[in-house]
Amino acid sequence: MLTSLAYGAELVVSHRSKSPNDPFEAEIATAMNAVGLKCGGGANTERLQKYGRVMEILALAKASQREITDKERKEVEENVKELVRILTGKEDISIMPDAGEIDIASLLIKMLAIESVSGTEEATNAGIPSAAATLFLGKTGIIRFKGSTPLGTSAGVDEAIHYVDSIIEPSDTTRKYADLFKDAGDGTFRFKKDVVLQAVKSKNDDKLMALWRKSRRYDGKGCMDAVKHIESVLADAFVGRKLMKLGSLLDTDKELLALELEQAISAGRIAKSASKEEKIQAMQRKGVLGMNAILSMSLALGRAVAASDSKELWQLIREMAGETMAKFVDANTKGAKGKKKSLVDLKTTDFDELQTIFREASAGAIKDGKNITELLREQLPVYPA
């Protein structure tokens, strides 16, 4: 999105052709002050979820402006005292003068750990599934954060891979029955189009039959393998972590991309000694764990991180975009003639005004023949070194 703004485009956020009810497009559109949000699709529920989320954000913005009363403040103070009594066993409790302003929910959420991660298939408006990740916090798991991502019909060479069950990883089975499989050219296999059930049955091999059945679900578009990736590799990296230890949105996304790279190297898809650009391309493609696994986990983690900071996901996205634009402007207008805002001032500039300043700085960088993508990566280093 920042690259688009840098080249003078306006932002219109659109869902992909097959979307679950997750309203993350509304979060992105609101965060970036997009000129439009387009949500069509074959199911009104999906459309209403996304447009409804925009209305919800507006309503919450109004609610957050409400001043708490003295009575409410005293109630909060008593709640804080009661919490300290329970935790310490002490009766004589004194609290800070501003304790009544504390957001107890946010304070407690920071202290909670991710106890488990559930991966599930999530229906889209087209009836075929995507994947969803749900984080369960606290010993009871009653506090939950979920994310699920859409899929589209296009699959360009640079697009992230929506991992489906017709994708078959190399194994003893693919080697033993090589005549039944075709090489997809990316290190994975598919059943040949002319293979029929009877041919698979004739091999009398349970593992082969399990692969066949899985690859036939939803005409090969099931996402149980992506679900498995959520509940294994991704869950293992985050279960047991307290929210206060997760870091920022940038930190969690960088960790998820590092897991994809690690798995790609382990699977032999890319050499450990590969160039930086080759590694970035592997992380962008997400061909081992799957876009539907990684981005769903990213959304769930992002919502948890936001809640621990008494915010919502769209607010953190806006903050990250604003900080990146401010750093970009500061780094690429050094020595510029005329009055120039400091980095501190840029970070507190109105978001729309900052976008205008960012576009102007970008136009200058483009005129000088600089690579906008590289300049942005310097300020938003999401890809691990």
Short mmCIF file of C-alpha atoms in Angstrom, two decimals:
data_model
loop_
_atom_site.label_atom_id
_atom_site.label_comp_id
_atom_site.label_asym_id
_atom_site.label_seq_id
_atom_site.Cartn_x
_atom_site.Cartn_y
_atom_site.Cartn_z
CA MET A 1 0.00 0.00 0.00
CA LEU A 2 2.82 2.41 0.81
CA THR A 3 4.45 1.60 -2.52
CA SER A 4 1.18 2.45 -4.28
CA LEU A 5 0.96 5.77 -2.44
CA ALA A 6 4.58 6.50 -3.33
CA TYR A 7 3.75 6.19 -7.03
CA GLY A 8 0.78 8.54 -6.75
CA ALA A 9 -2.04 5.98 -6.67
CA GLU A 10 -5.15 6.18 -4.52
CA LEU A 11 -6.05 3.21 -2.34
CA VAL A 12 -9.18 1.16 -2.90
CA VAL A 13 -9.24 -1.97 -0.77
CA SER A 14 -11.00 -4.96 -2.32
CA HIS A 15 -11.60 -8.42 -0.98
CA ARG A 16 -10.47 -11.40 -3.00
CA SER A 17 -12.96 -13.48 -4.93
CA LYS A 18 -13.34 -16.12 -2.23
CA SER A 19 -13.50 -14.60 1.23
CA PRO A 20 -14.36 -15.80 4.74
CA ASN A 21 -16.32 -13.62 7.13
CA ASP A 22 -13.13 -12.16 8.63
CA PRO A 23 -13.38 -8.35 8.23
CA PHE A 24 -9.66 -7.63 7.92
CA GLU A 25 -10.16 -5.72 4.63
CA ALA A 26 -12.20 -3.20 6.63
CA GLU A 27 -9.36 -2.93 9.16
CA ILE A 28 -6.87 -2.17 6.38
CA ALA A 29 -9.12 0.30 4.57
CA THR A 30 -9.84 2.20 7.79
CA ALA A 31 -6.20 2.16 8.86
CA MET A 32 -5.01 3.71 5.59
CA ASN A 33 -7.91 6.15 5.04
CA ALA A 34 -8.55 4.41 1.73
CA VAL A 35 -10.85 6.21 -0.70
CA GLY A 36 -12.94 3.06 -1.01
CA LEU A 37 -13.66 -0.46 0.22
CA LYS A 38 -15.16 -2.93 -2.24
CA CYS A 39 -16.69 -6.12 -0.88
CA GLY A 40 -18.85 -8.09 -3.26
CA GLY A 41 -18.97 -11.85 -3.28
CA GLY A 42 -21.62 -14.48 -3.45
CA ALA A 43 -22.76 -14.33 0.16
CA ASN A 44 -24.38 -11.37 1.86
CA THR A 45 -23.02 -12.48 5.24
CA GLU A 46 -19.44 -11.98 4.06
CA ARG A 47 -20.26 -8.58 2.57
CA LEU A 48 -22.16 -7.40 5.64
CA GLN A 49 -19.38 -8.53 7.99
CA LYS A 50 -16.84 -6.33 6.21
CA TYR A 51 -18.97 -3.22 5.69
CA GLY A 52 -20.42 -3.68 9.17
CA ARG A 53 -16.93 -3.64 10.63
CA VAL A 54 -16.36 -0.13 9.27
CA MET A 55 -19.53 1.05 11.01
CA GLU A 56 -18.43 -0.70 14.19
CA ILE A 57 -15.04 1.07 14.11
CA LEU A 58 -16.80 4.44 13.76
CA ALA A 59 -19.10 3.63 16.68
CA LEU A 60 -16.18 2.53 18.86
CA ALA A 61 -14.30 5.74 18.03
CA LYS A 62 -17.23 7.75 19.42
CA ALA A 63 -17.52 5.53 22.49
CA SER A 64 -13.82 5.93 23.33
CA GLN A 65 -14.30 9.70 23.68
CA ARG A 66 -16.60 9.27 26.68
CA GLU A 67 -15.26 10.58 29.99
CA ILE A 68 -15.65 8.18 32.91
CA THR A 69 -17.57 9.51 35.91
CA ASP A 70 -16.21 9.87 39.44
CA LYS A 71 -18.39 6.95 40.49
CA GLU A 72 -16.91 4.75 37.75
CA ARG A 73 -13.40 5.86 38.70
CA LYS A 74 -13.98 4.84 42.33
CA GLU A 75 -15.32 1.47 41.20
CA VAL A 76 -12.15 0.89 39.19
CA GLU A 77 -10.04 1.82 42.23
CA GLU A 78 -11.93 -0.72 44.35
CA ASN A 79 -11.46 -3.37 41.65
CA VAL A 80 -7.72 -2.68 41.60
CA LYS A 81 -7.54 -2.99 45.40
CA GLU A 82 -9.50 -6.25 45.31
CA LEU A 83 -7.15 -7.65 42.68
CA VAL A 84 -4.10 -6.75 44.78
CA ARG A 85 -5.72 -8.36 47.87
CA ILE A 86 -6.31 -11.60 45.97
CA LEU A 87 -2.77 -11.68 44.61
CA THR A 88 -0.93 -10.67 47.81
CA GLY A 89 -3.24 -11.66 50.66
CA LYS A 90 -2.79 -8.20 52.19
CA GLU A 91 -5.70 -6.17 53.50
CA ASP A 92 -4.05 -2.78 53.94
CA ILE A 93 -3.85 -1.69 50.32
CA SER A 94 -2.84 1.73 49.02
CA ILE A 95 -2.91 2.55 45.33
CA MET A 96 -1.54 5.27 43.07
CA PRO A 97 -3.67 8.42 42.68
CA ASP A 98 -4.32 7.71 39.00
CA ALA A 99 -5.21 4.03 39.52
CA GLY A 100 -8.79 4.80 38.57
CA GLU A 101 -7.66 5.57 35.03
CA ILE A 102 -6.13 2.14 34.53
CA ASP A 103 -7.58 -0.13 31.84
CA ILE A 104 -7.64 -3.30 33.93
CA ALA A 105 -8.60 -5.50 30.99
CA SER A 106 -5.56 -4.39 29.00
CA LEU A 107 -3.30 -4.84 32.02
CA LEU A 108 -4.50 -8.40 32.59
CA ILE A 109 -4.37 -9.36 28.91
CA LYS A 110 -0.69 -8.36 28.79
CA MET A 111 -0.03 -10.92 31.53
CA LEU A 112 -1.86 -13.77 29.80
CA ALA A 113 -0.03 -16.40 27.78
CA ILE A 114 -1.09 -18.16 24.61
CA GLU A 115 -2.10 -21.54 26.00
CA SER A 116 -3.01 -23.20 22.72
CA VAL A 117 -3.53 -22.55 19.03
CA SER A 118 -6.31 -24.10 17.01
CA GLY A 119 -6.29 -24.39 13.25
CA THR A 120 -9.54 -24.98 11.38
CA GLU A 121 -10.94 -24.85 7.90
CA GLU A 122 -13.02 -21.69 7.44
CA ALA A 123 -15.82 -21.48 4.90
CA THR A 124 -15.66 -18.74 2.26
CA ASN A 125 -18.47 -17.12 0.30
CA ALA A 126 -17.78 -19.59 -2.53
CA GLY A 127 -18.32 -22.63 -0.31
CA ILE A 128 -14.71 -23.82 -0.49
CA PRO A 129 -12.58 -23.37 2.62
CA SER A 130 -9.66 -21.26 3.65
CA ALA A 131 -7.76 -21.74 6.91
CA ALA A 132 -8.28 -20.01 10.24
CA ALA A 133 -6.08 -19.67 13.33
CA THR A 134 -7.45 -19.11 16.83
CA LEU A 135 -5.31 -18.21 19.84
CA PHE A 136 -6.60 -19.30 23.25
CA LEU A 137 -5.37 -17.18 26.16
CA GLY A 138 -5.39 -17.96 29.86
CA LYS A 139 -5.87 -21.32 31.54
CA THR A 140 -9.52 -21.51 30.54
CA GLY A 141 -8.98 -20.28 26.99
CA ILE A 142 -12.00 -18.03 27.36
CA ILE A 143 -10.17 -15.09 25.75
CA ARG A 144 -9.64 -15.79 22.06
CA PHE A 145 -8.27 -14.03 19.01
CA LYS A 146 -8.92 -15.35 15.53
CA GLY A 147 -7.81 -14.66 11.98
CA SER A 148 -8.67 -16.13 8.59
CA THR A 149 -7.63 -15.08 5.10
CA PRO A 150 -9.22 -15.17 1.64
CA LEU A 151 -8.07 -16.73 -1.59
CA GLY A 152 -8.30 -15.63 -5.19
CA THR A 153 -8.36 -17.17 -8.63
CA SER A 154 -5.09 -15.65 -9.87
CA ALA A 155 -1.76 -17.32 -9.11
CA GLY A 156 1.04 -15.22 -10.59
CA VAL A 157 4.68 -16.15 -10.16
CA ASP A 158 5.08 -13.60 -7.36
CA GLU A 159 1.81 -14.28 -5.54
CA ALA A 160 1.68 -15.94 -2.15
CA ILE A 161 0.66 -19.61 -2.22
CA HIS A 162 -2.75 -20.56 -0.88
CA TYR A 163 -1.80 -24.00 0.43
CA VAL A 164 -4.37 -26.63 -0.55
CA ASP A 165 -4.54 -30.37 -0.04
CA SER A 166 -3.89 -31.23 -3.68
CA ILE A 167 -0.32 -30.04 -3.03
CA ILE A 168 1.64 -33.17 -2.16
CA GLU A 169 5.01 -32.99 -0.48
CA PRO A 170 7.73 -35.44 -1.63
CA SER A 171 7.76 -38.65 0.40
CA ASP A 172 8.42 -42.37 0.18
CA THR A 173 4.92 -42.69 -1.30
CA THR A 174 5.56 -40.25 -4.18
CA ARG A 175 8.85 -42.01 -4.91
CA LYS A 176 7.34 -45.50 -4.73
CA TYR A 177 4.44 -44.67 -7.06
CA ALA A 178 6.15 -42.11 -9.29
CA ASP A 179 3.94 -43.14 -12.22
CA LEU A 180 0.88 -41.69 -10.43
CA PHE A 181 2.34 -38.25 -9.73
CA LYS A 182 3.54 -35.28 -11.73
CA ASP A 183 6.26 -32.90 -10.60
CA ALA A 184 4.75 -29.42 -10.06
CA GLY A 185 8.13 -27.80 -10.60
CA ASP A 186 8.34 -26.22 -7.15
CA GLY A 187 9.46 -29.25 -5.17
CA THR A 188 5.94 -30.61 -4.70
CA PHE A 189 3.77 -33.10 -6.59
CA ARG A 190 0.18 -33.56 -7.80
CA PHE A 191 -1.75 -36.64 -8.81
CA LYS A 192 -1.77 -36.90 -12.60
CA LYS A 193 -5.09 -35.91 -14.16
CA ASP A 194 -5.70 -39.34 -15.65
CA VAL A 195 -5.28 -41.17 -12.31
CA VAL A 196 -8.56 -42.68 -11.14
CA LEU A 197 -9.69 -44.22 -7.86
CA GLN A 198 -9.38 -47.79 -9.15
CA ALA A 199 -5.72 -47.25 -10.03
CA VAL A 200 -5.05 -46.05 -6.48
CA LYS A 201 -7.03 -48.91 -4.91
CA SER A 202 -5.08 -51.46 -6.93
CA LYS A 203 -1.88 -50.50 -5.10
CA ASN A 204 -3.40 -51.64 -1.79
CA ASP A 205 -1.47 -48.96 0.12
CA ASP A 206 -3.14 -47.11 3.01
CA LYS A 207 -0.80 -44.11 2.83
CA LEU A 208 -1.40 -43.69 -0.89
CA MET A 209 -5.17 -43.96 -0.39
CA ALA A 210 -5.05 -41.33 2.39
CA LEU A 211 -3.22 -38.95 0.05
CA TRP A 212 -5.77 -39.59 -2.68
CA ARG A 213 -8.79 -39.00 -0.43
CA LYS A 214 -7.33 -35.81 0.98
CA SER A 215 -6.53 -34.49 -2.49
CA ARG A 216 -10.14 -35.10 -3.61
CA ARG A 217 -11.81 -33.06 -0.83
CA TYR A 218 -13.40 -29.90 -2.23
CA ASP A 219 -11.98 -30.93 -5.59
CA GLY A 220 -8.47 -30.61 -4.20
CA LYS A 221 -9.12 -27.25 -2.54
CA GLY A 222 -9.35 -28.39 1.07
CA CYS A 223 -6.98 -26.78 3.57
CA MET A 224 -6.29 -29.49 6.15
CA ASP A 225 -2.54 -29.35 5.50
CA ALA A 226 -2.55 -25.59 6.12
CA VAL A 227 -4.47 -26.31 9.32
CA LYS A 228 -1.76 -28.81 10.28
CA HIS A 229 0.91 -26.16 9.71
CA ILE A 230 -0.95 -23.77 12.03
CA GLU A 231 -1.22 -26.37 14.78
CA SER A 232 2.38 -27.59 14.49
CA VAL A 233 5.11 -25.23 13.26
CA LEU A 234 3.29 -21.98 13.98
CA ALA A 235 1.74 -23.07 17.28
CA ASP A 236 5.05 -24.42 18.57
CA ALA A 237 6.63 -21.00 18.06
CA PHE A 238 4.04 -19.09 20.09
CA VAL A 239 2.37 -21.35 22.66
CA GLY A 240 3.52 -20.39 26.15
CA ARG A 241 4.38 -16.82 25.18
CA LYS A 242 2.86 -13.98 27.20
CA LEU A 243 1.34 -11.20 25.12
CA MET A 244 3.72 -8.66 26.62
CA LYS A 245 6.57 -10.75 25.15
CA LEU A 246 5.20 -10.85 21.59
CA GLY A 247 6.49 -7.41 20.67
CA SER A 248 4.97 -5.35 17.87
CA LEU A 249 3.09 -6.25 14.68
CA LEU A 250 6.42 -6.00 12.89
CA ASP A 251 8.02 -8.41 15.37
CA THR A 252 5.35 -11.09 15.01
CA ASP A 253 5.26 -10.88 11.21
CA LYS A 254 9.04 -11.03 11.04
CA GLU A 255 8.97 -14.15 13.21
CA LEU A 256 6.33 -15.80 11.01
CA LEU A 257 8.34 -15.07 7.86
CA ALA A 258 11.47 -16.45 9.52
CA LEU A 259 9.58 -19.70 10.19
CA GLU A 260 8.63 -19.92 6.50
CA LEU A 261 12.26 -19.41 5.47
CA GLU A 262 13.44 -21.98 8.00
CA GLN A 263 10.96 -24.54 6.68
CA ALA A 264 11.87 -23.75 3.06
CA ILE A 265 15.54 -24.37 3.78
CA SER A 266 14.72 -27.56 5.71
CA ALA A 267 12.59 -28.83 2.80
CA GLY A 268 15.37 -28.12 0.32
CA ARG A 269 13.32 -25.49 -1.55
CA ILE A 270 16.05 -22.91 -1.10
CA ALA A 271 19.71 -23.08 -0.11
CA LYS A 272 20.85 -21.65 3.20
CA SER A 273 23.45 -19.73 1.19
CA ALA A 274 20.84 -18.23 -1.17
CA SER A 275 20.95 -14.52 -1.89
CA LYS A 276 18.95 -12.03 0.15
CA GLU A 277 16.51 -11.47 -2.74
CA GLU A 278 15.99 -15.21 -3.22
CA LYS A 279 15.19 -15.58 0.47
CA ILE A 280 12.79 -12.64 0.36
CA GLN A 281 11.02 -14.19 -2.63
CA ALA A 282 10.67 -17.48 -0.74
CA MET A 283 9.16 -15.64 2.23
CA GLN A 284 6.81 -13.71 -0.04
CA ARG A 285 5.61 -16.90 -1.75
CA LYS A 286 5.00 -18.78 1.52
CA GLY A 287 5.06 -22.00 -0.48
CA VAL A 288 5.94 -24.33 2.40
CA LEU A 289 3.62 -23.31 5.24
CA GLY A 290 1.10 -21.51 3.05
CA MET A 291 -0.24 -17.98 2.85
CA ASN A 292 -3.51 -19.14 4.40
CA ALA A 293 -1.67 -20.48 7.45
CA ILE A 294 0.81 -17.62 7.93
CA LEU A 295 -1.52 -14.69 7.27
CA SER A 296 -4.32 -16.17 9.39
CA MET A 297 -1.84 -16.54 12.25
CA SER A 298 -0.61 -13.01 11.59
CA LEU A 299 -4.13 -11.62 11.93
CA ALA A 300 -4.81 -13.54 15.14
CA LEU A 301 -1.50 -12.41 16.67
CA GLY A 302 -2.05 -8.84 15.49
CA ARG A 303 -5.44 -8.67 17.18
CA ALA A 304 -3.95 -10.07 20.38
CA VAL A 305 -1.07 -7.58 20.32
CA ALA A 306 -3.53 -4.74 19.70
CA ALA A 307 -5.78 -5.79 22.59
CA SER A 308 -2.82 -5.92 24.97
CA ASP A 309 -2.19 -2.27 24.06
CA SER A 310 -5.86 -1.28 24.54
CA LYS A 311 -6.19 -0.82 20.79
CA GLU A 312 -7.61 -2.51 17.74
CA LEU A 313 -5.77 -3.98 14.79
CA TRP A 314 -6.57 -1.12 12.43
CA GLN A 315 -5.02 1.34 14.88
CA LEU A 316 -1.75 -0.58 15.03
CA ILE A 317 -1.64 -0.82 11.24
CA ARG A 318 -2.15 2.95 10.99
CA GLU A 319 0.58 3.59 13.57
CA MET A 320 3.00 1.34 11.70
CA ALA A 321 2.19 2.98 8.37
CA GLY A 322 2.53 6.44 9.87
CA GLU A 323 5.86 5.69 11.50
CA THR A 324 7.19 4.14 8.29
CA MET A 325 6.14 7.14 6.21
CA ALA A 326 7.68 9.53 8.75
CA LYS A 327 10.99 7.66 8.74
CA PHE A 328 10.95 7.48 4.94
CA VAL A 329 10.41 11.23 4.61
CA ASP A 330 13.10 12.01 7.19
CA ALA A 331 15.63 9.70 5.51
CA ASN A 332 14.93 10.86 1.96
CA THR A 333 14.67 14.62 2.34
CA LYS A 334 17.97 15.27 4.10
CA GLY A 335 19.61 18.36 2.70
CA ALA A 336 16.34 19.46 1.11
CA LYS A 337 15.88 23.19 0.69
CA GLY A 338 13.28 25.05 2.69
CA LYS A 339 11.65 24.32 6.03
CA LYS A 340 11.61 20.65 6.92
CA LYS A 341 9.76 18.90 9.73
CA SER A 342 11.75 16.91 12.27
CA LEU A 343 11.14 13.17 12.63
CA VAL A 344 9.37 13.83 15.94
CA ASP A 345 7.03 16.32 14.26
CA LEU A 346 6.44 14.00 11.31
CA LYS A 347 5.35 11.19 13.64
CA THR A 348 2.68 13.44 15.17
CA THR A 349 1.48 14.89 11.86
CA ASP A 350 -2.13 14.29 10.79
CA PHE A 351 -2.27 11.01 8.86
CA ASP A 352 -3.68 12.52 5.65
CA GLU A 353 -1.16 15.37 5.73
CA LEU A 354 1.63 12.87 6.31
CA GLN A 355 0.50 10.90 3.25
CA THR A 356 0.81 14.07 1.16
CA ILE A 357 4.32 14.75 2.49
CA PHE A 358 5.24 11.10 1.87
CA ARG A 359 4.03 11.29 -1.74
CA GLU A 360 6.14 14.40 -2.31
CA ALA A 361 9.25 12.78 -0.83
CA SER A 362 8.61 9.64 -2.88
CA ALA A 363 8.26 11.64 -6.10
CA GLY A 364 11.67 13.16 -5.44
CA ALA A 365 13.22 9.75 -4.78
CA ILE A 366 11.69 8.32 -7.97
CA LYS A 367 12.97 11.30 -9.96
CA ASP A 368 16.46 10.53 -8.61
CA GLY A 369 16.14 6.94 -9.87
CA LYS A 370 15.88 5.35 -6.43
CA ASN A 371 14.12 2.04 -5.77
CA ILE A 372 11.05 2.82 -3.66
CA THR A 373 10.61 -0.77 -2.51
CA GLU A 374 14.16 -0.92 -1.17
CA LEU A 375 13.81 2.46 0.53
CA LEU A 376 10.61 1.32 2.26
CA ARG A 377 12.19 -1.96 3.36
CA GLU A 378 14.92 0.03 5.07
CA GLN A 379 12.29 1.73 7.21
CA LEU A 380 10.03 -1.32 7.65
CA PRO A 381 12.42 -4.30 7.87
CA VAL A 382 9.82 -7.07 7.93
CA TYR A 383 12.08 -9.64 6.26
CA PRO A 384 14.59 -11.14 8.73
CA ALA A 385 18.23 -10.66 7.79
#
